[in-house]
mmCIF file of C-alpha atoms and ligand atoms in Angstrom:
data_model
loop_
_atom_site.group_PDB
_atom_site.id
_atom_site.type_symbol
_atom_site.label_atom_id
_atom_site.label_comp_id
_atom_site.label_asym_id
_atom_site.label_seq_id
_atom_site.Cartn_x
_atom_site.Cartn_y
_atom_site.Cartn_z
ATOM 1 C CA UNK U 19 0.000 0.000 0.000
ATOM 2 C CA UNK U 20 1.713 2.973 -1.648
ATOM 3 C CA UNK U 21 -0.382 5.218 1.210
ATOM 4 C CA UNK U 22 0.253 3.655 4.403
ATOM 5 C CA UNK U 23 4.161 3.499 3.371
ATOM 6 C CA UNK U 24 4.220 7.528 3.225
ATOM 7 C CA UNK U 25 6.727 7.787 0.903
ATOM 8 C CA UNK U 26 6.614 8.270 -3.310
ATOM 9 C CA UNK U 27 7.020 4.164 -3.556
ATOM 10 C CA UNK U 28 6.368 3.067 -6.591
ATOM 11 C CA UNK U 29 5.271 -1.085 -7.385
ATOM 12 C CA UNK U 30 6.217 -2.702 -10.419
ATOM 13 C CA UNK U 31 2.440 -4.176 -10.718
ATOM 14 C CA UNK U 32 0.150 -1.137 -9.830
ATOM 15 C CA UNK U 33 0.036 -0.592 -13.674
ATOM 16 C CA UNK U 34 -1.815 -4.584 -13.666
ATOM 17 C CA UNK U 35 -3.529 -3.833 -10.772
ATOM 18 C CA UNK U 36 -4.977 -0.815 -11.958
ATOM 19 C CA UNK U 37 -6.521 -2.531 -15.006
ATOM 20 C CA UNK U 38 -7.579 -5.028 -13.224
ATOM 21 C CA UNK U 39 -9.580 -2.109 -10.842
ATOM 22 C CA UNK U 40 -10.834 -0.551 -14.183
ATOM 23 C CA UNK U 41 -12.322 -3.616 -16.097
ATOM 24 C CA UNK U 42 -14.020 -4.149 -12.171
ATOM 25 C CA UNK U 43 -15.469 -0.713 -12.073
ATOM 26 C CA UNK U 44 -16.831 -1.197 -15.847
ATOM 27 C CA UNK U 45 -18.394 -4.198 -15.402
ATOM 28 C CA UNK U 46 -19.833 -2.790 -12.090
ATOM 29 C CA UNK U 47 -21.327 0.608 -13.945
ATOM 30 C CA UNK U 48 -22.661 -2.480 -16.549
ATOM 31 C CA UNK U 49 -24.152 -4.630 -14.083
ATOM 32 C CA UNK U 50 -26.334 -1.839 -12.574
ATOM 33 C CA UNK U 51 -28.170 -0.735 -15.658
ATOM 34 C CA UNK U 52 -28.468 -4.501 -16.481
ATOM 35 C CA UNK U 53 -31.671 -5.453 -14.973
ATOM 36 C CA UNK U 54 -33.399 -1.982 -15.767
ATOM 37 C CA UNK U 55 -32.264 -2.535 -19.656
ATOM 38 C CA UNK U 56 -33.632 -6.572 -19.585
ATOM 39 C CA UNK U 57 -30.512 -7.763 -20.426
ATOM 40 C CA UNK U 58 -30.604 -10.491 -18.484
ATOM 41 C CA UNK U 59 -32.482 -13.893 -19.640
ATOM 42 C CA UNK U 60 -32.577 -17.424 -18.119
ATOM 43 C CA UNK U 61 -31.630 -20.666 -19.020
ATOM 44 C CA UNK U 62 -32.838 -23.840 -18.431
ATOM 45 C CA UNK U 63 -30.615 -27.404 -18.100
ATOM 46 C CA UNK U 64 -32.336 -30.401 -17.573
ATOM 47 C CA UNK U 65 -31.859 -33.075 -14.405
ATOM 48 C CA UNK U 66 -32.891 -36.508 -14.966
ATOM 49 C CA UNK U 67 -33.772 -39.195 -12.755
ATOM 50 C CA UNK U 68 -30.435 -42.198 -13.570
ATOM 51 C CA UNK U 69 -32.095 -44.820 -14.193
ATOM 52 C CA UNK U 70 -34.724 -44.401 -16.059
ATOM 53 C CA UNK U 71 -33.461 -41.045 -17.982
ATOM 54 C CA UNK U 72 -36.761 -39.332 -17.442
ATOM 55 C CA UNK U 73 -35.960 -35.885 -16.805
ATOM 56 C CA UNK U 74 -37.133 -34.504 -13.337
ATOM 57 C CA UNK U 75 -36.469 -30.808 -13.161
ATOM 58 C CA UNK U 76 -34.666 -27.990 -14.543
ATOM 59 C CA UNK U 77 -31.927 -25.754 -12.839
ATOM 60 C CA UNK U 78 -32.502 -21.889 -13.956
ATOM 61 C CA UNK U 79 -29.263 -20.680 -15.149
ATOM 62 C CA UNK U 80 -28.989 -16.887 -15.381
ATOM 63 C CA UNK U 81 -27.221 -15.183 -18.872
ATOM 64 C CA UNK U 82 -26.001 -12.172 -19.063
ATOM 65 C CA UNK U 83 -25.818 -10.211 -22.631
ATOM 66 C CA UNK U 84 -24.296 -6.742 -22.290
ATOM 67 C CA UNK U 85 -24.723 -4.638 -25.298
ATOM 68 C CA UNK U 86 -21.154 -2.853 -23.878
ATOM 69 C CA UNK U 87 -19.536 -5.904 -23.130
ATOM 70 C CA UNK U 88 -20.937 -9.106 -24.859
ATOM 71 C CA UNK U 89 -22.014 -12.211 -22.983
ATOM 72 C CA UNK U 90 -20.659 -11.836 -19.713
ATOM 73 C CA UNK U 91 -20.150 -15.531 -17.691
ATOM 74 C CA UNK U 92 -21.970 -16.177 -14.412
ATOM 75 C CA UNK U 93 -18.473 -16.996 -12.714
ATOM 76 C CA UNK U 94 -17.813 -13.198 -13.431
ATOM 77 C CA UNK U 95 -20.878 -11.330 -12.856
ATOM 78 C CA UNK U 96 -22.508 -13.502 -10.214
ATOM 79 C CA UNK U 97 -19.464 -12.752 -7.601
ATOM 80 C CA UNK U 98 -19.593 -9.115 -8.674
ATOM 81 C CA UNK U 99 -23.527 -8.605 -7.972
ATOM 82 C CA UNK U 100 -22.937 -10.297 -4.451
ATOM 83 C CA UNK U 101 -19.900 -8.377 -3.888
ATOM 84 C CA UNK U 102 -22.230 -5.078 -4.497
ATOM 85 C CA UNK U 103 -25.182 -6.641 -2.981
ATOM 86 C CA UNK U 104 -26.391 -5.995 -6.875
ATOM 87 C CA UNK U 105 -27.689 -9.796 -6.363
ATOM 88 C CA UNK U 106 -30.890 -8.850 -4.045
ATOM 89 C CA UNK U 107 -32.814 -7.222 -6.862
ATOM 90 C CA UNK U 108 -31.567 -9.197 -9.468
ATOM 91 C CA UNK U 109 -31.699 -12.720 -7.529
ATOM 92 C CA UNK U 110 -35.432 -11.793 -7.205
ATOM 93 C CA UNK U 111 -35.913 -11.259 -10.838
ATOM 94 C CA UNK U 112 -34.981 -14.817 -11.650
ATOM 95 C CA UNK U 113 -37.105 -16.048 -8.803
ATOM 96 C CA UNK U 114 -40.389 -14.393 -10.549
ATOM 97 C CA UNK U 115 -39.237 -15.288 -13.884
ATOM 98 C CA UNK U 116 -38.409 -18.913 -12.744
ATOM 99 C CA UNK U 117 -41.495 -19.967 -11.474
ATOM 100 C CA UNK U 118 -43.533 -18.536 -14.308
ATOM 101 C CA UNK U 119 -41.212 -20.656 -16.614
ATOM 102 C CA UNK U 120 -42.220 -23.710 -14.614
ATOM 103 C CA UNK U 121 -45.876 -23.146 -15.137
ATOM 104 C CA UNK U 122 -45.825 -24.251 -18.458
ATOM 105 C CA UNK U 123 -44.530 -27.981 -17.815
ATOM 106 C CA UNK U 124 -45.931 -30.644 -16.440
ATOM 107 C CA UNK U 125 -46.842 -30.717 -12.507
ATOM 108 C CA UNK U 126 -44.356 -33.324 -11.657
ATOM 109 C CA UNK U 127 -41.497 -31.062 -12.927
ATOM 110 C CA UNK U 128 -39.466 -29.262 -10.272
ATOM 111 C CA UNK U 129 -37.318 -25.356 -10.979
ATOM 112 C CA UNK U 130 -34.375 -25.509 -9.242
ATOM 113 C CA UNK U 131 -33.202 -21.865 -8.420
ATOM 114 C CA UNK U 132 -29.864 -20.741 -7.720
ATOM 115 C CA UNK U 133 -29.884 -18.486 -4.060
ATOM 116 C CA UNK U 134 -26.632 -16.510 -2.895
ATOM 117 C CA UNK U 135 -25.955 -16.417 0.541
ATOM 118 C CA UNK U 136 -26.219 -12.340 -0.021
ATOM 119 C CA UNK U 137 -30.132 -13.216 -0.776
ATOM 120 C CA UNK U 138 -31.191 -15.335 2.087
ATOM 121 C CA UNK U 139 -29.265 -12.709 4.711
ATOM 122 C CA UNK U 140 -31.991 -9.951 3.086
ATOM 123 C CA UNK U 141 -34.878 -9.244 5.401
ATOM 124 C CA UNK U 142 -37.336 -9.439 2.225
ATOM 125 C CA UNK U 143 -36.390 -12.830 1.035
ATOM 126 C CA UNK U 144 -38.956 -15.319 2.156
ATOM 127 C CA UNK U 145 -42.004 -12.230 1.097
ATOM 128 C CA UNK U 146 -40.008 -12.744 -2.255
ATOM 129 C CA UNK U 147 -40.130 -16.310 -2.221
ATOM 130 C CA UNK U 148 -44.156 -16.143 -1.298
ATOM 131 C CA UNK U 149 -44.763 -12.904 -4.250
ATOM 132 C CA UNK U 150 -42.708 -15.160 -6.980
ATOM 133 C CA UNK U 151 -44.843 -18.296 -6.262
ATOM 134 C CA UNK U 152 -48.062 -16.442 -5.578
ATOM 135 C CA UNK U 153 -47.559 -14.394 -8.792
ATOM 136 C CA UNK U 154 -47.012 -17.038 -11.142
ATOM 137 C CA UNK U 155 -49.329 -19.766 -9.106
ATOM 138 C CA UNK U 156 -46.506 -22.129 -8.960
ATOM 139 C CA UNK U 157 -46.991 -24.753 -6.205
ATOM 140 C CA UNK U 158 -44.153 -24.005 -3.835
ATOM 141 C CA UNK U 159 -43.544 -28.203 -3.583
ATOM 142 C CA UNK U 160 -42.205 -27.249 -7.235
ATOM 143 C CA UNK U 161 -39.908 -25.030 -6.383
ATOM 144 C CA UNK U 162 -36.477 -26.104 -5.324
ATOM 145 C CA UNK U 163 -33.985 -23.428 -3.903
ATOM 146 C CA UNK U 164 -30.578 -24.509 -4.377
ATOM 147 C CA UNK U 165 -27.653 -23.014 -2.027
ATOM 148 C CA UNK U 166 -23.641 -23.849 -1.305
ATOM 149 C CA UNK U 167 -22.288 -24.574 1.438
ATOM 150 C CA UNK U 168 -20.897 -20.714 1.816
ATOM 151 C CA UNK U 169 -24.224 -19.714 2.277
ATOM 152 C CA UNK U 170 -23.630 -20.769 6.087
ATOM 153 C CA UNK U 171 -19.964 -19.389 6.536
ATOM 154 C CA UNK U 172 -20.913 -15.627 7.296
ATOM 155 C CA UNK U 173 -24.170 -15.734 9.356
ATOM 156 C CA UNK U 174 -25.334 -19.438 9.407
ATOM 157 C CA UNK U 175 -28.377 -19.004 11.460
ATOM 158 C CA UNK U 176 -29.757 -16.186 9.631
ATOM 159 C CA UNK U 177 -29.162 -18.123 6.261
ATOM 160 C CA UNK U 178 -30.480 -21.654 7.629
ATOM 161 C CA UNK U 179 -33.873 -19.480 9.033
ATOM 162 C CA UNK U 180 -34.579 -18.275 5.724
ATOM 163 C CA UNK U 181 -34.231 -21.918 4.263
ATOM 164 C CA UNK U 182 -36.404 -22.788 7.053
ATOM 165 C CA UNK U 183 -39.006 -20.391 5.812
ATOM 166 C CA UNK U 184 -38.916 -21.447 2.432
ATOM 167 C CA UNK U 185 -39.362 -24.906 4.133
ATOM 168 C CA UNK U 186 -42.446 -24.158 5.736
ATOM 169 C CA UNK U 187 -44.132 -22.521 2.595
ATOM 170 C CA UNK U 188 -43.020 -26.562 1.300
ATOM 171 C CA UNK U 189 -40.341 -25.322 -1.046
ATOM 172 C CA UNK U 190 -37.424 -27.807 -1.216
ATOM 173 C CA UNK U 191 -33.746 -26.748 -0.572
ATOM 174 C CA UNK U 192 -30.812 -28.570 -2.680
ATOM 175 C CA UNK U 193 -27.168 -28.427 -1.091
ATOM 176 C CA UNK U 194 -24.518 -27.226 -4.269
ATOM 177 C CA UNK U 195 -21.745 -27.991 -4.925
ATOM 178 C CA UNK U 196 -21.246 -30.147 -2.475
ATOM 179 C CA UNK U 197 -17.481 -31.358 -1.504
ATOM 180 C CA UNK U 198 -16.199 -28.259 -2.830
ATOM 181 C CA UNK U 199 -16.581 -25.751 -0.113
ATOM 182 C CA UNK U 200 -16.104 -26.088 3.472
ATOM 183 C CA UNK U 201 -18.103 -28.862 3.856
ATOM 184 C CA UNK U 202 -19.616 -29.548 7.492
ATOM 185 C CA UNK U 203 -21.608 -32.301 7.989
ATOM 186 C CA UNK U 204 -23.565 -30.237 10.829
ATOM 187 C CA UNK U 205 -25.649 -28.572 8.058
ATOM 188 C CA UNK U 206 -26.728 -31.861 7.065
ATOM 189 C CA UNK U 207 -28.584 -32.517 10.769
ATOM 190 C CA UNK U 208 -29.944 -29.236 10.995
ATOM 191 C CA UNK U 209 -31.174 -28.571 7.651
ATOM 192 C CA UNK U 210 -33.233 -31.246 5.677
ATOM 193 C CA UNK U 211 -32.410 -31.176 2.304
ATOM 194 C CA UNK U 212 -33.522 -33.185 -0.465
ATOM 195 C CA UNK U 213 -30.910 -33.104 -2.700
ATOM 196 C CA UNK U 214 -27.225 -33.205 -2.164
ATOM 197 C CA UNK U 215 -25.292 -31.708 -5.767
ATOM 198 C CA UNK U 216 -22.388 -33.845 -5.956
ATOM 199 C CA UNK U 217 -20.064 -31.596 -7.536
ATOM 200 C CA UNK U 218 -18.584 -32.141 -11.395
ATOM 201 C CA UNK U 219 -15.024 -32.592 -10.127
ATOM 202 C CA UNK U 220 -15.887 -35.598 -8.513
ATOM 203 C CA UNK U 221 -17.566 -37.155 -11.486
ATOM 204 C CA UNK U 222 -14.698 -36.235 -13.701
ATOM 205 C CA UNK U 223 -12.350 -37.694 -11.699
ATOM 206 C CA UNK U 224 -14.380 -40.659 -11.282
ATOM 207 C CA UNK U 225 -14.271 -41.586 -14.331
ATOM 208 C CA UNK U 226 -10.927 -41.275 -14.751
ATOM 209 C CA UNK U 227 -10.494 -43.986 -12.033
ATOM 210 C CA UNK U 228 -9.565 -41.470 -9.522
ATOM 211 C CA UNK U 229 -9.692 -43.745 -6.086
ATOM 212 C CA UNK U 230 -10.514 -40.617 -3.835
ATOM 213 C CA UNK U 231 -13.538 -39.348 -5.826
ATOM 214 C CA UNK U 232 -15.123 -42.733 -6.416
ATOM 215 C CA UNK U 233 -14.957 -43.496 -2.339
ATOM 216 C CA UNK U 234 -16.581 -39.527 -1.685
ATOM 217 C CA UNK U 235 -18.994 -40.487 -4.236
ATOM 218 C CA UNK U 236 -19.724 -43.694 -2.477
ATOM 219 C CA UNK U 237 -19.818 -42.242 0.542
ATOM 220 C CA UNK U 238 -21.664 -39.194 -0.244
ATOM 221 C CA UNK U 239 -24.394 -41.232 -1.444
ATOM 222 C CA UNK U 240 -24.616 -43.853 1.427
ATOM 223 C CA UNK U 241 -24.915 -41.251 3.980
ATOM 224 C CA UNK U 242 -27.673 -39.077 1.353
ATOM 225 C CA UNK U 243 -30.005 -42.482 1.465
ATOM 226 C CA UNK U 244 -29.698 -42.728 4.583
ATOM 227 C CA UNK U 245 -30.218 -39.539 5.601
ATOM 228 C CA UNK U 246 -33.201 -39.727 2.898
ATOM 229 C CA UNK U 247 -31.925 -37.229 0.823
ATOM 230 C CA UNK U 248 -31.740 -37.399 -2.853
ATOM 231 C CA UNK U 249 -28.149 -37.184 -4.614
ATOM 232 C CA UNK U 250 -27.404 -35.604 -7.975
ATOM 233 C CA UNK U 251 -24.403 -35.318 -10.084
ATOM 234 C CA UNK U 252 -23.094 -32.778 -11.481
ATOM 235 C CA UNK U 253 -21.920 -31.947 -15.214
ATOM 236 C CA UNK U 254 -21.921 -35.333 -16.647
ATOM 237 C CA UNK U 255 -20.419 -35.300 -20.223
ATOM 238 C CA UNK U 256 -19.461 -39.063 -21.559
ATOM 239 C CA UNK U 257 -21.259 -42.113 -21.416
ATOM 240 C CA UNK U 258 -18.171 -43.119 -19.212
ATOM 241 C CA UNK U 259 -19.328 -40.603 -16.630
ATOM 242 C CA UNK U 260 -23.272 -41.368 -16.662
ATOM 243 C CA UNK U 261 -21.921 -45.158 -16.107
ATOM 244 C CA UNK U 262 -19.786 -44.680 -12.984
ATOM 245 C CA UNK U 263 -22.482 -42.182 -11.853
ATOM 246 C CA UNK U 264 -25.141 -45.125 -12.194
ATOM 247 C CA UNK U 265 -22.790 -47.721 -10.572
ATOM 248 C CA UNK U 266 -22.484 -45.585 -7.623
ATOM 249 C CA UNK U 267 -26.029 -45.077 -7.041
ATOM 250 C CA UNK U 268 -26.544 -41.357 -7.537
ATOM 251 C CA UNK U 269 -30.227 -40.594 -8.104
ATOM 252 C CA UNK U 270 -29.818 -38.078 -10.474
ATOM 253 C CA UNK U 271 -27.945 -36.709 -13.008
ATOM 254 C CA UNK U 272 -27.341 -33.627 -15.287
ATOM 255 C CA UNK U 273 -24.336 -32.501 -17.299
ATOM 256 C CA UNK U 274 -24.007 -31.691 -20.965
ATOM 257 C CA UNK U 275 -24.024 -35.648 -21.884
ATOM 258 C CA UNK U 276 -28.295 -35.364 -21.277
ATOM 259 C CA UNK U 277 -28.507 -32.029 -22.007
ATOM 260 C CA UNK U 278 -27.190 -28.384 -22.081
ATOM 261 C CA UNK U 279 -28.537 -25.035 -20.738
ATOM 262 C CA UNK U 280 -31.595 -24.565 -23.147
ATOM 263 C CA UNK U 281 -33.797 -21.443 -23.779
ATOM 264 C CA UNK U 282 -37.440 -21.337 -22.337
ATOM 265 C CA UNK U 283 -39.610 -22.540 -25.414
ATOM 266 C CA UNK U 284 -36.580 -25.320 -26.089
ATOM 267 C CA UNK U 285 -37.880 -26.668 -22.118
ATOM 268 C CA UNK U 286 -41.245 -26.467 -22.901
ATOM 269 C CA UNK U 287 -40.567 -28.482 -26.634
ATOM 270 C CA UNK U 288 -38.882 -31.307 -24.902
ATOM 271 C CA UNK U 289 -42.124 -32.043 -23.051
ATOM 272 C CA UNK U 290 -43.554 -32.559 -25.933
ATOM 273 C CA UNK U 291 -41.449 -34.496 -27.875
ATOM 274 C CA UNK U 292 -41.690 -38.402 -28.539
ATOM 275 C CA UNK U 293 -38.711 -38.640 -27.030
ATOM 276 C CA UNK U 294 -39.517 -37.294 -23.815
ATOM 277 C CA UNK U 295 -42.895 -39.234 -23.792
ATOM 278 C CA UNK U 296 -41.403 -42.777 -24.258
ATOM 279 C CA UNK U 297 -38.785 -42.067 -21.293
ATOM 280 C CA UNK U 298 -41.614 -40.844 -19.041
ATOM 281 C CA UNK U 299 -43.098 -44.120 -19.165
ATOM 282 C CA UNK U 300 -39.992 -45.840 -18.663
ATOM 283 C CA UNK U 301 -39.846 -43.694 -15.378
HETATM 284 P P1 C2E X 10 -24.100 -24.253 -10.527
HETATM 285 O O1 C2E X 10 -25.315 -23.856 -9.778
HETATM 286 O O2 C2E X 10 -23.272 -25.355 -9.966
HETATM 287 O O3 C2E X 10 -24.616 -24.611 -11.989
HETATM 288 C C1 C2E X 10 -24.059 -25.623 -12.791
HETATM 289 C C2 C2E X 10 -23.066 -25.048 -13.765
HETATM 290 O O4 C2E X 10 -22.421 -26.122 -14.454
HETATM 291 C C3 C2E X 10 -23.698 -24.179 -14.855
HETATM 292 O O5 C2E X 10 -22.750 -23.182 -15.228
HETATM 293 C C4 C2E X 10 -23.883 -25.188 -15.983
HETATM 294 O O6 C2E X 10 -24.000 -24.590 -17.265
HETATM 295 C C5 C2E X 10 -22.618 -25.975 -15.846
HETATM 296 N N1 C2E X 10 -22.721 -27.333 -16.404
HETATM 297 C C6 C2E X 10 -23.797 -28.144 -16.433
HETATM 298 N N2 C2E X 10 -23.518 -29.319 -17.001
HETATM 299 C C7 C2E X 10 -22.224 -29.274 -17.361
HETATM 300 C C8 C2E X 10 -21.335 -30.195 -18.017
HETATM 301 O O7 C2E X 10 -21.691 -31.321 -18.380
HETATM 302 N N3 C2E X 10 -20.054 -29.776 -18.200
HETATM 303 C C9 C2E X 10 -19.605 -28.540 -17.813
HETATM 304 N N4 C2E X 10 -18.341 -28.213 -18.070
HETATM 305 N N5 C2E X 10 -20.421 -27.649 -17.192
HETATM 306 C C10 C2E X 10 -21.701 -28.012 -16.973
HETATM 307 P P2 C2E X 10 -23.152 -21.633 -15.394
HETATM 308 O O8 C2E X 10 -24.505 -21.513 -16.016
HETATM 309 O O9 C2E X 10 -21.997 -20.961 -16.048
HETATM 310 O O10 C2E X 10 -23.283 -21.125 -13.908
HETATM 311 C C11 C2E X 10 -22.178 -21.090 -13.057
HETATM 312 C C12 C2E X 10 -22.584 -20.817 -11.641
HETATM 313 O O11 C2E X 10 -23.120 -19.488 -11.526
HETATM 314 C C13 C2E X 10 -23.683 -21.730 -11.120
HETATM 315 O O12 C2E X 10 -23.122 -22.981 -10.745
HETATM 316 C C14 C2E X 10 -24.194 -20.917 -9.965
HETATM 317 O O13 C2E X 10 -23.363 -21.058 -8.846
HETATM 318 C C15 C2E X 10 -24.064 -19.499 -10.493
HETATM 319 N N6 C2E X 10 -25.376 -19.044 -10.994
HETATM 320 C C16 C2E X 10 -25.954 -19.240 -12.218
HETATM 321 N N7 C2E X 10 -27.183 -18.673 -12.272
HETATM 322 C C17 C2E X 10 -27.399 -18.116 -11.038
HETATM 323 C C18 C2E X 10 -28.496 -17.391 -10.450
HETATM 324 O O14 C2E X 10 -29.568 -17.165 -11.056
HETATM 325 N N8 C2E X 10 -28.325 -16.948 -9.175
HETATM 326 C C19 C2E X 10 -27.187 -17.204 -8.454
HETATM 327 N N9 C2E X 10 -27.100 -16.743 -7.215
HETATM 328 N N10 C2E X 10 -26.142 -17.899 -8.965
HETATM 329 C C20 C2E X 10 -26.254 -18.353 -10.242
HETATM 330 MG MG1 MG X 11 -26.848 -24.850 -8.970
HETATM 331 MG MG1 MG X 12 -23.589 -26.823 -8.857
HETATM 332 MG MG1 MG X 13 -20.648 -27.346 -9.495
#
């Protein structure tokens, strides 16, 4: 810190640093005319049940398209509109537009919902979760609200009450990501979740006959049945994958291999493709 040093010292990388503080503060001015200009649209990936391949809900996935700066990736903008608190407003948007989506499938189809821990901490989130369901008439047994374990690092009673909340209205929380963060089992016995996310990096190195990852896996998904908790994998892309995933007994499964992000009307098309039909009664 040139400032707390006093004197005219000069750093080889302020020049980086400085860009790096610039392409910030741009993306920043960006992201807060975003929502106001619609530039922001939703995704849809499918989840399917492993065994029989019937699909059983879609995760929302936001998208960003800046006219200023192009497609901007969630792992860029999504830390950003936490860091600014940005995420309130906007995490609510995709909420309401969520749960409209998921009125036009069939009932047994669950939206799962990405929620920052930034979102759950605000004083107006469960009246959000209650206006988005009550606004579109989604039952709230449909809705899934899918958090990471960081969610419970910064104030883990305020975050687990709102989950609780959402609970009670009978909307269904999904743990992320999980093995990635700083996992505690403690969450697990105070929180009942039905779904544990078993995170891609365990699937890939699965498959790759990685003797750690196949004994989490294992592990993960003895203590999810037991706890009666649903597993899913994450970001299956080879056949390879789905077959390990199946071997090890994860319920679920979604990755690029059964399907990619898709647009609204694309979600809605499945349902009513031949396709789709002659899985569902395989399910
Ligand atoms: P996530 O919730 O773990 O979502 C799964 C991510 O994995 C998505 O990336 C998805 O496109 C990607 N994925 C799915 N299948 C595959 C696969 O087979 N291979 C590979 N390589 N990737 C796969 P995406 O859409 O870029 O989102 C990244 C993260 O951004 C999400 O991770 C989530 O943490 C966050 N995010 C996205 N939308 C929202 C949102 O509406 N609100 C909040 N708070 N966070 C969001
Ligand atoms: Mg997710
Ligand atoms: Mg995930
Ligand atoms: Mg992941």
């Amino acid at each position: 810190r040139a400032k707390d040093s006093g004197g005219n010292v000069h750093y080889s990388y302020e020049p980086a640093l400085h860009a790096h503080a610039e392409e910030r503060r741009r993306l920043e001015f960006a992201l807060r005319r975003a929502l106001d200009s619609n530039e922001f649209s939703l995704v849809f990936q499918p989840v399917v049940d492993a065994t029989s391949e019937a699909v059983t809900n879609f995760e929302a996935l936001l998208r960003w398209n800046s006219p200023a700066l192009g497609p901007v990736s969630p792992a860029k903008f999504i830390p950003l509109a936490e860091d600014t608190r940005l995420i309130v407003p906007i995490g609510e948007w995709v909420l309401h537009q969520a749960c409209i989506a998921a009125t036009h499938w069939p009932e047994h189809i669950r939206i799962a919902v990405n929620v920052s821990g930034e979102q759950l901490l605000d004083q107006s989130f469960a009246a959000t979760v209650v206006s988005a369901l009550s606004a579109s008439g989604l039952a709230p047994q449909r809705l899934e609200l899918e958090v990471t374990e960081s969610v419970f690092l910064r104030d883990g009673n305020q975050a687990r009450a709102a989950l609780e909340q959402a609970m009670a209205l009978g909307c269904k929380i999904a743990l992320d990501d999980f093995g990635t963060g700083y996992s505690s089992l403690g969450y697990l016995r105070k929180l009942r979740f039905s779904t544990i996310k078993v995170d891609r990096s365990f699937v890939q190195g699965a498959a790759t006959g990685n003797a750690e990852s196949l004994a989490i896996i294992r592990a993960v998904v003895a203590m999810a049945d037991s706890l009666e908790m649903s597993t899913t994998a994450e970001g299956a892309e080879t056949e390879k994958e789905v077959e390990i995933i199946r071997q090890l007994g994860c319920r679920k499964i979604q990755g690029y291999y059964f399907g990619r992000p898709m647009a609204a009307h694309d979600a809605e098309a499945l349902f009513r493709s031949r396709h789709y039909l002659s899985k569902q009664t395989a399910a």
